[in-house]
Amino acid sequence: MKIRKLTPEDEPRAAALLRQAFPESEYEAQLFENLHKNCKMLHEWVCIQTGTVVAYIAFSNAYEGSVACGLHLAPLAVKPDFQRRGIGSELLRFALRQEGIKEKTIFVLGEPAFYQRFGFEPCAEPICPFDKNNAHFLSIRNTPGASFTVRYEPEFKTGVQFRKKSVRKDNRKKPWSQKTSSNIRKRK
């Protein structure tokens, strides 16, 4: 398994991976495509196994007003056939050690039990516009100060506004991250 920075050649494979990892939502893939189309500054890595992109992680700017105050971790995705093997965890650990990441405040809207294993803590400040009561909003290296609503790149609000119809064959509950993408769109 090899982790490397996303290359232009990887972009279509990363977008396809996002569609596979989030089968009931076009939001994550559309977000990826919009951020790239608009040339937003991103920190991105992919995990390659036997020539296949099996995982992807990205960080984009977080803002207090118009000033960057850290980074948002979103999305983190692993190809379904490779989930529950520690690949996402390894990719996240790798990314958190990289220049441009390791010294910044990082925010994530995600499953607390997962992200707390990497040092993320519940975040009361700033306020996440997509998470009522900040119940799933976490941060690392955050120094709470004045209360404000953290801003995201505009592309986070311009994702696809629909959900694909899909029935899970195994009757399992959707992973929390798939529930989140629809909740984000509803709260805009």
Coordinates of N, CA, C and O in Angstrom, one line a residue:
M1 N 0.9 -1.2 0.0 CA 0.0 0.0 0.0 C 0.9 1.2 0.0 O 1.9 1.3 0.7
K2 N 0.6 2.2 -0.9 CA 1.3 3.4 -1.0 C 0.4 4.6 -0.8 O -0.7 4.6 -1.4
I3 N 0.9 5.6 -0.1 CA 0.2 6.9 0.1 C 0.9 7.9 -0.7 O 2.1 8.0 -0.5
R4 N 0.2 8.7 -1.5 CA 0.9 9.8 -2.2 C -0.1 10.9 -2.4 O -1.3 10.8 -2.2
K5 N 0.5 12.1 -2.7 CA -0.4 13.3 -3.0 C -1.2 12.9 -4.3 O -0.8 12.2 -5.1
L6 N -2.4 13.5 -4.3 CA -3.3 13.3 -5.4 C -2.7 13.9 -6.6 O -2.2 15.1 -6.6
T7 N -2.7 13.2 -7.8 CA -2.2 13.8 -9.0 C -3.4 14.0 -9.9 O -4.4 13.5 -9.7
P8 N -3.2 14.8 -11.0 CA -4.3 15.0 -11.9 C -4.8 13.7 -12.5 O -6.0 13.6 -12.8
E9 N -3.9 12.8 -12.7 CA -4.3 11.5 -13.2 C -5.2 10.7 -12.3 O -6.0 9.9 -12.7
D10 N -5.0 11.0 -11.0 CA -5.8 10.3 -9.9 C -7.2 10.9 -9.8 O -8.1 10.3 -9.2
E11 N -7.5 12.1 -10.3 CA -8.7 12.8 -10.0 C -10.0 12.0 -10.4 O -10.9 11.9 -9.6
P12 N -10.0 11.5 -11.6 CA -11.2 10.7 -12.0 C -11.4 9.5 -11.1 O -12.5 9.1 -10.8
R13 N -10.3 8.8 -10.7 CA -10.4 7.6 -9.9 C -10.8 8.0 -8.5 O -11.6 7.3 -7.8
A14 N -10.4 9.2 -8.0 CA -10.8 9.6 -6.6 C -12.3 10.0 -6.7 O -13.0 9.6 -5.7
A15 N -12.8 10.6 -7.7 CA -14.2 10.9 -7.8 C -15.0 9.7 -7.9 O -16.1 9.6 -7.2
A16 N -14.6 8.7 -8.6 CA -15.3 7.4 -8.7 C -15.3 6.7 -7.3 O -16.3 6.1 -6.9
L17 N -14.2 6.8 -6.6 CA -14.1 6.2 -5.3 C -15.1 6.9 -4.3 O -15.8 6.2 -3.6
L18 N -15.3 8.2 -4.4 CA -16.3 8.9 -3.6 C -17.7 8.4 -3.9 O -18.5 8.3 -3.0
R19 N -18.0 8.2 -5.2 CA -19.3 7.6 -5.5 C -19.5 6.2 -5.0 O -20.6 5.9 -4.6
Q20 N -18.5 5.4 -5.0 CA -18.6 4.1 -4.4 C -18.7 4.1 -2.9 O -19.5 3.3 -2.3
A21 N -17.9 4.9 -2.3 CA -17.9 5.0 -0.8 C -19.2 5.6 -0.2 O -19.6 5.3 0.9
F22 N -19.9 6.5 -1.0 CA -21.1 7.1 -0.6 C -22.2 6.8 -1.7 O -22.6 7.7 -2.4
P23 N -22.6 5.6 -1.8 CA -23.5 5.2 -2.9 C -24.9 5.9 -2.9 O -25.5 5.9 -3.9
E24 N -25.3 6.4 -1.8 CA -26.6 7.0 -1.7 C -26.6 8.5 -1.9 O -27.6 9.2 -1.7
S25 N -25.4 9.1 -2.2 CA -25.2 10.5 -2.3 C -24.3 10.9 -3.4 O -23.2 10.3 -3.5
E26 N -24.6 11.9 -4.1 CA -23.7 12.5 -5.1 C -22.9 13.7 -4.5 O -22.0 14.2 -5.1
Y27 N -23.3 14.1 -3.3 CA -22.7 15.3 -2.7 C -21.2 15.3 -2.6 O -20.5 16.2 -3.0
E28 N -20.6 14.2 -2.1 CA -19.1 14.1 -1.9 C -18.4 14.2 -3.2 O -17.4 14.9 -3.3
A29 N -18.8 13.5 -4.2 CA -18.2 13.5 -5.5 C -18.4 14.9 -6.2 O -17.4 15.4 -6.7
Q30 N -19.5 15.4 -6.0 CA -19.8 16.8 -6.6 C -18.9 17.8 -5.9 O -18.4 18.7 -6.5
L31 N -18.8 17.7 -4.6 CA -18.0 18.6 -3.8 C -16.5 18.5 -4.3 O -15.9 19.6 -4.6
F32 N -16.0 17.3 -4.5 CA -14.7 17.1 -5.0 C -14.5 17.8 -6.3 O -13.5 18.5 -6.6
E33 N -15.4 17.5 -7.2 CA -15.3 18.1 -8.6 C -15.4 19.6 -8.6 O -14.7 20.3 -9.3
N34 N -16.3 20.2 -7.8 CA -16.4 21.6 -7.7 C -15.2 22.3 -7.1 O -14.8 23.3 -7.6
L35 N -14.6 21.7 -6.1 CA -13.4 22.3 -5.5 C -12.3 22.3 -6.5 O -11.5 23.2 -6.6
H36 N -12.2 21.2 -7.3 CA -11.1 21.1 -8.3 C -11.4 22.1 -9.5 O -10.5 22.8 -9.9
K37 N -12.6 22.1 -9.9 CA -13.0 23.0 -11.0 C -12.7 24.4 -10.7 O -12.3 25.2 -11.5
N38 N -12.9 24.8 -9.4 CA -12.7 26.2 -9.0 C -11.3 26.4 -8.4 O -11.1 27.5 -7.8
C39 N -10.4 25.5 -8.6 CA -9.0 25.6 -8.2 C -8.8 26.0 -6.7 O -8.0 26.8 -6.4
K40 N -9.6 25.4 -5.8 CA -9.4 25.7 -4.4 C -8.2 25.0 -3.9 O -7.8 24.0 -4.3
M41 N -7.5 25.7 -2.9 CA -6.3 25.1 -2.3 C -6.8 24.0 -1.4 O -7.6 24.1 -0.5
L42 N -6.2 22.8 -1.7 CA -6.5 21.6 -1.0 C -5.2 20.9 -0.6 O -4.3 20.9 -1.4
H43 N -5.3 20.1 0.5 CA -4.3 19.2 0.8 C -4.9 17.8 0.6 O -5.9 17.5 1.2
E44 N -4.4 17.0 -0.3 CA -5.1 15.8 -0.7 C -4.1 14.6 -0.9 O -3.0 14.8 -1.4
W45 N -4.5 13.5 -0.4 CA -3.7 12.3 -0.6 C -4.6 11.1 -1.0 O -5.8 11.1 -0.7
V46 N -4.0 10.2 -1.7 CA -4.7 8.9 -2.0 C -3.9 7.8 -1.5 O -2.7 7.9 -1.4
C47 N -4.6 6.7 -1.3 CA -3.9 5.4 -0.9 C -4.1 4.5 -2.1 O -5.2 4.3 -2.6
I48 N -3.0 4.0 -2.6 CA -2.9 3.1 -3.8 C -2.6 1.7 -3.4 O -1.6 1.5 -2.6
Q49 N -3.4 0.7 -3.8 CA -3.1 -0.7 -3.6 C -3.2 -1.4 -4.9 O -4.3 -1.3 -5.5
T50 N -2.2 -2.1 -5.3 CA -2.2 -2.8 -6.6 C -2.7 -1.9 -7.7 O -3.6 -2.4 -8.5
G51 N -2.3 -0.7 -7.8 CA -2.6 0.2 -8.9 C -4.0 0.8 -8.8 O -4.5 1.5 -9.7
T52 N -4.7 0.6 -7.7 CA -6.1 1.1 -7.5 C -6.2 2.1 -6.4 O -5.5 1.9 -5.4
V53 N -6.9 3.2 -6.6 CA -7.1 4.2 -5.6 C -8.1 3.6 -4.6 O -9.3 3.3 -5.0
V54 N -7.7 3.3 -3.4 CA -8.6 2.6 -2.4 C -9.0 3.5 -1.3 O -10.0 3.2 -0.6
A55 N -8.4 4.7 -1.2 CA -8.8 5.7 -0.1 C -8.4 7.1 -0.6 O -7.4 7.2 -1.3
Y56 N -9.1 8.1 0.0 CA -8.9 9.5 -0.4 C -9.1 10.3 0.9 O -10.1 10.0 1.6
I57 N -8.3 11.3 1.0 CA -8.5 12.3 2.1 C -8.2 13.7 1.6 O -7.3 13.9 0.8
A58 N -9.0 14.7 2.1 CA -8.8 16.1 1.7 C -9.0 17.0 2.9 O -9.8 16.7 3.8
F59 N -8.3 18.1 2.8 CA -8.4 19.2 3.8 C -8.6 20.5 3.0 O -7.8 20.7 2.0
S60 N -9.5 21.3 3.3 CA -9.7 22.6 2.7 C -9.7 23.7 3.8 O -9.9 23.4 5.0
N61 N -9.6 24.9 3.4 CA -9.6 26.0 4.4 C -10.8 26.2 5.2 O -11.9 26.0 4.6
A62 N -10.6 26.5 6.4 CA -11.7 26.9 7.3 C -11.5 28.4 7.6 O -10.4 28.9 7.7
Y63 N -12.6 29.1 7.7 CA -12.5 30.6 7.8 C -13.3 31.1 9.1 O -14.4 30.6 9.4
E64 N -12.7 32.2 9.6 CA -13.4 33.0 10.6 C -13.5 34.3 9.8 O -12.6 35.0 9.6
G65 N -14.8 34.6 9.4 CA -15.0 35.7 8.4 C -14.3 35.4 7.1 O -14.5 34.3 6.6
S66 N -13.4 36.3 6.7 CA -12.6 36.0 5.5 C -11.2 35.5 5.7 O -10.4 35.4 4.8
V67 N -10.8 35.3 7.0 CA -9.5 34.9 7.4 C -9.4 33.4 7.6 O -10.2 32.9 8.4
A68 N -8.5 32.7 7.0 CA -8.3 31.3 7.3 C -7.9 31.1 8.7 O -7.0 31.7 9.3
C69 N -8.6 30.2 9.4 CA -8.4 29.9 10.8 C -8.0 28.4 11.1 O -7.9 28.0 12.2
G70 N -7.9 27.7 10.0 CA -7.6 26.3 10.1 C -8.0 25.5 8.9 O -8.1 26.2 7.8
L71 N -8.2 24.3 9.0 CA -8.6 23.4 7.9 C -9.8 22.5 8.2 O -9.9 22.1 9.4
H72 N -10.6 22.2 7.2 CA -11.7 21.2 7.4 C -11.2 19.9 6.8 O -10.7 19.9 5.6
L73 N -11.3 18.8 7.5 CA -11.1 17.5 7.0 C -12.4 17.0 6.3 O -13.3 16.8 7.0
A74 N -12.4 16.9 5.0 CA -13.6 16.4 4.3 C -13.3 16.4 2.9 O -12.8 17.3 2.3
P75 N -13.6 15.3 2.2 CA -14.0 14.0 2.8 C -12.8 13.1 3.1 O -11.7 13.2 2.6
L76 N -13.1 12.0 3.9 CA -12.3 10.9 4.0 C -13.1 9.7 3.6 O -14.2 9.5 4.0
A77 N -12.6 9.0 2.6 CA -13.4 7.9 2.0 C -12.5 6.7 1.7 O -11.3 6.8 1.3
V78 N -13.0 5.5 1.9 CA -12.4 4.2 1.6 C -13.3 3.4 0.7 O -14.5 3.3 1.0
K79 N -12.7 2.8 -0.3 CA -13.5 2.0 -1.3 C -14.2 0.9 -0.4 O -13.6 0.3 0.4
P80 N -15.5 0.6 -0.7 CA -16.2 -0.4 0.1 C -15.5 -1.7 0.4 O -15.5 -2.2 1.5
D81 N -14.9 -2.3 -0.7 CA -14.2 -3.6 -0.5 C -13.0 -3.5 0.4 O -12.5 -4.6 0.7
F82 N -12.5 -2.3 0.7 CA -11.3 -2.2 1.5 C -11.6 -1.6 2.9 O -10.7 -1.3 3.6
Q83 N -12.9 -1.4 3.2 CA -13.2 -0.8 4.5 C -13.0 -1.8 5.6 O -13.0 -3.0 5.4
R84 N -12.9 -1.3 6.8 CA -12.7 -2.1 8.0 C -11.4 -2.9 8.0 O -11.3 -3.9 8.6
R85 N -10.4 -2.3 7.3 CA -9.0 -2.9 7.3 C -8.0 -2.0 7.9 O -6.8 -2.3 7.8
G86 N -8.4 -0.8 8.4 CA -7.5 0.1 8.9 C -6.9 1.1 7.9 O -6.0 1.9 8.2
I87 N -7.3 1.0 6.7 CA -6.8 1.9 5.6 C -7.1 3.3 5.8 O -6.2 4.2 5.7
G88 N -8.3 3.6 6.2 CA -8.7 5.0 6.4 C -8.0 5.6 7.6 O -7.5 6.7 7.6
S89 N -7.8 4.8 8.7 CA -7.1 5.2 9.9 C -5.6 5.5 9.5 O -5.1 6.5 10.0
E90 N -5.0 4.6 8.7 CA -3.6 4.8 8.3 C -3.5 6.1 7.5 O -2.5 6.9 7.7
L91 N -4.4 6.3 6.6 CA -4.3 7.5 5.7 C -4.5 8.8 6.6 O -3.8 9.7 6.4
L92 N -5.4 8.7 7.5 CA -5.6 9.9 8.4 C -4.4 10.1 9.3 O -4.0 11.3 9.4
R93 N -3.8 9.1 9.9 CA -2.6 9.3 10.7 C -1.5 9.9 9.8 O -0.8 10.8 10.2
F94 N -1.3 9.4 8.6 CA -0.3 9.9 7.7 C -0.6 11.4 7.4 O 0.3 12.2 7.5
A95 N -1.8 11.7 7.0 CA -2.1 13.1 6.7 C -1.9 14.1 7.9 O -1.4 15.2 7.7
L96 N -2.2 13.7 9.1 CA -2.0 14.5 10.2 C -0.6 14.8 10.6 O -0.3 15.8 11.3
R97 N 0.3 14.0 10.0 CA 1.8 14.3 10.2 C 2.4 15.1 9.2 O 3.6 15.5 9.3
Q98 N 1.7 15.5 8.1 CA 2.3 16.2 7.0 C 2.4 17.7 7.2 O 1.6 18.3 7.9
E99 N 3.4 18.3 6.6 CA 3.6 19.8 6.6 C 2.3 20.4 6.0 O 1.7 19.9 5.1
G100 N 2.0 21.5 6.6 CA 0.8 22.2 6.2 C -0.5 21.7 6.9 O -1.5 22.3 6.8
I101 N -0.3 20.6 7.6 CA -1.5 20.0 8.3 C -1.1 19.9 9.8 O -1.9 20.3 10.7
K102 N 0.1 19.4 10.1 CA 0.4 19.1 11.5 C 0.5 20.2 12.4 O 0.3 20.0 13.6
E103 N 0.6 21.5 11.9 CA 0.6 22.6 12.8 C -0.7 23.4 12.8 O -0.9 24.4 13.6
K104 N -1.7 23.0 12.0 CA -2.9 23.7 11.9 C -4.0 23.2 12.8 O -4.0 22.0 13.1
T105 N -5.0 24.1 13.1 CA -6.2 23.6 13.7 C -7.0 22.9 12.6 O -7.1 23.4 11.5
I106 N -7.5 21.7 12.9 CA -8.3 20.9 12.0 C -9.7 20.7 12.6 O -9.8 20.3 13.7
F107 N -10.7 20.9 11.8 CA -12.1 20.7 12.1 C -12.6 19.5 11.3 O -12.2 19.4 10.1
V108 N -13.5 18.7 11.9 CA -14.1 17.6 11.2 C -15.5 17.5 11.7 O -15.8 17.6 12.9
L109 N -16.4 17.2 10.7 CA -17.8 16.9 11.1 C -17.9 15.4 10.8 O -17.9 15.0 9.7
G110 N -18.0 14.6 11.9 CA -17.9 13.2 11.7 C -18.3 12.4 13.0 O -18.7 13.0 14.0
E111 N -18.1 11.2 12.9 CA -18.4 10.3 14.0 C -17.4 10.5 15.2 O -16.2 10.1 15.0
P112 N -17.8 11.0 16.3 CA -16.9 11.3 17.4 C -16.1 10.1 17.8 O -14.9 10.2 18.0
A113 N -16.7 8.9 18.0 CA -15.9 7.7 18.4 C -14.8 7.4 17.5 O -13.7 7.0 18.0
F114 N -14.9 7.6 16.2 CA -13.8 7.4 15.3 C -12.7 8.4 15.4 O -11.6 8.1 15.6
Y115 N -13.1 9.7 15.3 CA -12.1 10.7 15.2 C -11.4 11.0 16.6 O -10.3 11.5 16.6
Q116 N -12.0 10.7 17.7 CA -11.4 10.9 19.0 C -10.2 9.9 19.1 O -9.2 10.3 19.9
R117 N -10.1 8.9 18.4 CA -9.0 8.0 18.5 C -7.7 8.6 17.9 O -6.6 8.1 18.1
F118 N -7.9 9.7 17.2 CA -6.7 10.4 16.5 C -6.4 11.7 17.2 O -5.7 12.6 16.7
G119 N -7.1 12.0 18.4 CA -6.8 13.2 19.1 C -7.8 14.3 18.9 O -7.7 15.4 19.5
F120 N -8.8 14.1 18.1 CA -9.9 15.1 18.0 C -10.7 15.1 19.2 O -10.9 14.1 19.8
E121 N -11.2 16.3 19.5 CA -12.0 16.5 20.7 C -13.3 17.2 20.3 O -13.3 18.0 19.4
P122 N -14.4 17.0 21.1 CA -15.6 17.8 20.8 C -15.3 19.3 20.8 O -14.5 19.8 21.6
C123 N -16.0 20.0 19.9 CA -15.7 21.4 19.7 C -16.9 22.2 20.0 O -17.9 22.2 19.2
A124 N -16.9 23.0 21.0 CA -18.0 23.9 21.3 C -17.9 25.2 20.6 O -18.9 25.8 20.2
E125 N -16.6 25.6 20.3 CA -16.4 26.8 19.5 C -15.3 26.5 18.6 O -14.3 25.9 18.9
P126 N -15.4 27.0 17.3 CA -16.5 27.8 16.8 C -17.7 26.9 16.5 O -17.7 25.7 16.8
I127 N -18.7 27.5 16.0 CA -20.0 26.8 15.8 C -20.0 26.3 14.3 O -19.6 27.0 13.4
C128 N -20.4 25.1 14.2 CA -20.5 24.5 12.8 C -21.9 24.8 12.2 O -22.9 24.4 12.9
P129 N -21.9 25.4 11.1 CA -23.3 25.7 10.5 C -24.1 24.5 10.1 O -25.3 24.6 9.8
F130 N -23.4 23.3 10.0 CA -24.1 22.1 9.5 C -24.4 21.1 10.6 O -24.8 20.0 10.3
D131 N -24.2 21.5 11.9 CA -24.3 20.5 12.9 C -25.0 21.1 14.1 O -24.3 21.9 14.9
K132 N -26.3 20.9 14.3 CA -27.0 21.5 15.4 C -26.3 21.1 16.7 O -26.0 19.9 17.0
N133 N -26.0 22.0 17.6 CA -25.4 21.8 18.9 C -23.9 21.3 18.8 O -23.4 20.8 19.8
N134 N -23.3 21.3 17.6 CA -22.0 20.8 17.4 C -21.8 19.4 18.0 O -20.7 19.0 18.4
A135 N -22.8 18.6 17.9 CA -22.8 17.2 18.5 C -21.8 16.3 17.8 O -21.2 15.4 18.4
H136 N -21.5 16.5 16.5 CA -20.6 15.7 15.7 C -19.4 16.6 15.1 O -18.7 16.1 14.2
F137 N -19.2 17.8 15.7 CA -18.2 18.7 15.2 C -17.0 18.6 16.2 O -17.2 18.8 17.4
L138 N -15.9 18.2 15.7 CA -14.7 18.0 16.5 C -13.5 18.8 15.9 O -13.5 19.2 14.8
S139 N -12.5 18.9 16.7 CA -11.3 19.7 16.3 C -10.1 19.1 17.0 O -10.1 18.4 18.0
I140 N -8.9 19.5 16.4 CA -7.6 19.2 17.0 C -6.8 20.4 16.9 O -6.9 21.2 15.9
R141 N -6.1 20.7 18.0 CA -5.2 22.0 18.1 C -6.1 23.2 18.0 O -5.7 24.2 17.4
N142 N -7.3 23.2 18.5 CA -8.2 24.3 18.5 C -8.1 25.0 19.9 O -8.2 24.4 20.9
T143 N -7.9 26.3 19.8 CA -7.9 27.2 21.0 C -9.2 28.0 21.0 O -9.3 29.0 20.3
P144 N -10.2 27.6 21.8 CA -11.4 28.3 21.8 C -11.2 29.8 22.2 O -10.4 30.1 23.0
G145 N -11.9 30.6 21.5 CA -11.8 32.0 21.8 C -13.2 32.6 21.6 O -14.2 32.1 22.1
A146 N -13.3 33.7 20.9 CA -14.5 34.4 20.6 C -15.4 33.4 19.8 O -15.0 32.7 19.0
S147 N -16.7 33.5 20.2 CA -17.7 32.6 19.5 C -17.9 33.1 18.1 O -18.2 34.3 17.9
F148 N -17.9 32.3 17.1 CA -18.2 32.6 15.7 C -18.6 31.3 15.0 O -18.4 30.2 15.5
T149 N -19.2 31.5 13.9 CA -19.6 30.3 13.0 C -18.5 30.2 12.0 O -18.2 31.1 11.2
V150 N -17.9 29.0 12.0 CA -16.8 28.7 11.1 C -17.4 28.6 9.7 O -18.5 28.1 9.5
R151 N -16.6 29.1 8.8 CA -17.1 29.1 7.4 C -16.3 28.0 6.6 O -15.2 27.7 6.9
Y152 N -17.0 27.5 5.6 CA -16.4 26.5 4.7 C -16.3 27.2 3.3 O -16.8 28.3 3.0
E153 N -15.5 26.5 2.4 CA -15.4 27.0 1.0 C -16.9 27.0 0.5 O -17.7 26.1 0.8
P154 N -17.2 27.9 -0.4 CA -18.6 28.0 -1.0 C -19.0 26.7 -1.6 O -20.2 26.4 -1.7
E155 N -18.1 25.9 -2.1 CA -18.4 24.7 -2.8 C -19.2 23.7 -1.9 O -19.9 22.8 -2.4
F156 N -19.0 23.8 -0.6 CA -19.7 22.9 0.3 C -21.2 23.1 0.3 O -21.9 22.3 0.6
K157 N -21.6 24.3 -0.1 CA -23.0 24.6 -0.2 C -23.6 24.4 -1.6 O -24.8 24.5 -1.8
T158 N -22.7 24.2 -2.6 CA -23.2 24.0 -3.9 C -23.2 22.6 -4.5 O -23.2 22.4 -5.6
G159 N -23.1 21.6 -3.5 CA -23.1 20.3 -4.0 C -24.5 19.9 -4.5 O -25.4 20.7 -4.5
V160 N -24.6 18.7 -5.1 CA -25.8 18.2 -5.7 C -26.9 18.2 -4.6 O -26.6 17.8 -3.5
Q161 N -28.1 18.7 -4.9 CA -29.1 18.8 -3.9 C -30.1 17.6 -4.0 O -31.3 17.8 -3.7
F162 N -29.7 16.5 -4.3 CA -30.6 15.3 -4.3 C -29.9 14.1 -3.8 O -28.7 14.1 -3.7
R163 N -30.7 13.1 -3.4 CA -30.2 11.8 -3.0 C -30.6 10.8 -4.0 O -31.7 10.8 -4.5
K164 N -29.7 9.9 -4.4 CA -30.0 8.8 -5.2 C -30.9 7.8 -4.5 O -30.8 7.6 -3.3
K165 N -31.9 7.2 -5.2 CA -32.7 6.2 -4.6 C -31.9 4.9 -4.6 O -31.3 4.5 -5.6
S166 N -31.8 4.3 -3.4 CA -31.0 3.1 -3.3 C -31.5 2.3 -2.2 O -31.9 2.8 -1.1
V167 N -31.6 1.0 -2.4 CA -32.0 0.1 -1.3 C -30.8 -0.8 -1.0 O -30.2 -1.4 -1.9
R168 N -30.4 -0.8 0.3 CA -29.3 -1.6 0.7 C -29.8 -3.1 0.7 O -30.9 -3.4 1.3
K169 N -29.1 -4.0 0.1 CA -29.4 -5.4 0.1 C -29.3 -6.1 1.4 O -29.9 -7.0 1.7
D170 N -28.4 -5.5 2.3 CA -28.1 -6.2 3.5 C -28.9 -5.6 4.7 O -28.7 -6.1 5.8
N171 N -29.7 -4.7 4.5 CA -30.6 -4.1 5.5 C -29.8 -3.5 6.7 O -30.3 -3.3 7.7
R172 N -28.5 -3.2 6.5 CA -27.7 -2.5 7.5 C -28.0 -1.1 7.5 O -28.4 -0.5 6.5
K173 N -27.8 -0.4 8.7 CA -28.0 1.0 8.8 C -26.9 1.7 7.9 O -25.8 1.1 7.8
K174 N -27.2 2.8 7.4 CA -26.2 3.6 6.6 C -25.1 4.0 7.6 O -25.3 4.4 8.7
P175 N -23.8 4.0 7.1 CA -22.7 4.6 7.9 C -23.1 6.0 8.2 O -23.7 6.7 7.5
W176 N -22.6 6.5 9.4 CA -22.9 7.9 9.8 C -22.5 8.9 8.8 O -23.3 9.8 8.5
S177 N -21.4 8.7 8.1 CA -21.0 9.7 7.1 C -22.0 9.9 6.0 O -22.1 10.9 5.4
Q178 N -22.7 8.8 5.6 CA -23.6 8.9 4.5 C -24.9 9.6 5.0 O -25.5 10.3 4.3
K179 N -25.2 9.5 6.3 CA -26.3 10.2 6.8 C -26.0 11.7 6.8 O -26.8 12.5 6.6
T180 N -24.7 12.0 7.1 CA -24.3 13.4 7.3 C -24.4 14.2 6.0 O -24.9 15.3 6.0
S181 N -24.1 13.6 4.9 CA -24.1 14.4 3.6 C -25.5 14.9 3.3 O -25.7 16.0 2.9
S182 N -26.5 14.1 3.6 CA -27.9 14.6 3.4 C -28.3 15.6 4.4 O -29.0 16.6 4.2
N183 N -27.8 15.4 5.7 CA -28.1 16.4 6.7 C -27.5 17.7 6.4 O -28.0 18.8 6.7
I184 N -26.3 17.7 5.9 CA -25.6 19.0 5.5 C -26.4 19.8 4.5 O -26.6 20.9 4.7
R185 N -26.9 19.1 3.5 CA -27.7 19.8 2.5 C -29.0 20.3 3.1 O -29.4 21.4 2.7
K186 N -29.6 19.6 4.0 CA -30.9 20.1 4.6 C -30.7 21.3 5.4 O -31.6 22.1 5.5
R187 N -29.5 21.5 6.0 CA -29.3 22.6 6.9 C -28.8 23.9 6.3 O -28.6 24.9 6.9
K188 N -28.6 23.9 5.0 CA -28.0 25.1 4.3 C -29.0 26.2 4.3 O -30.2 26.1 4.3

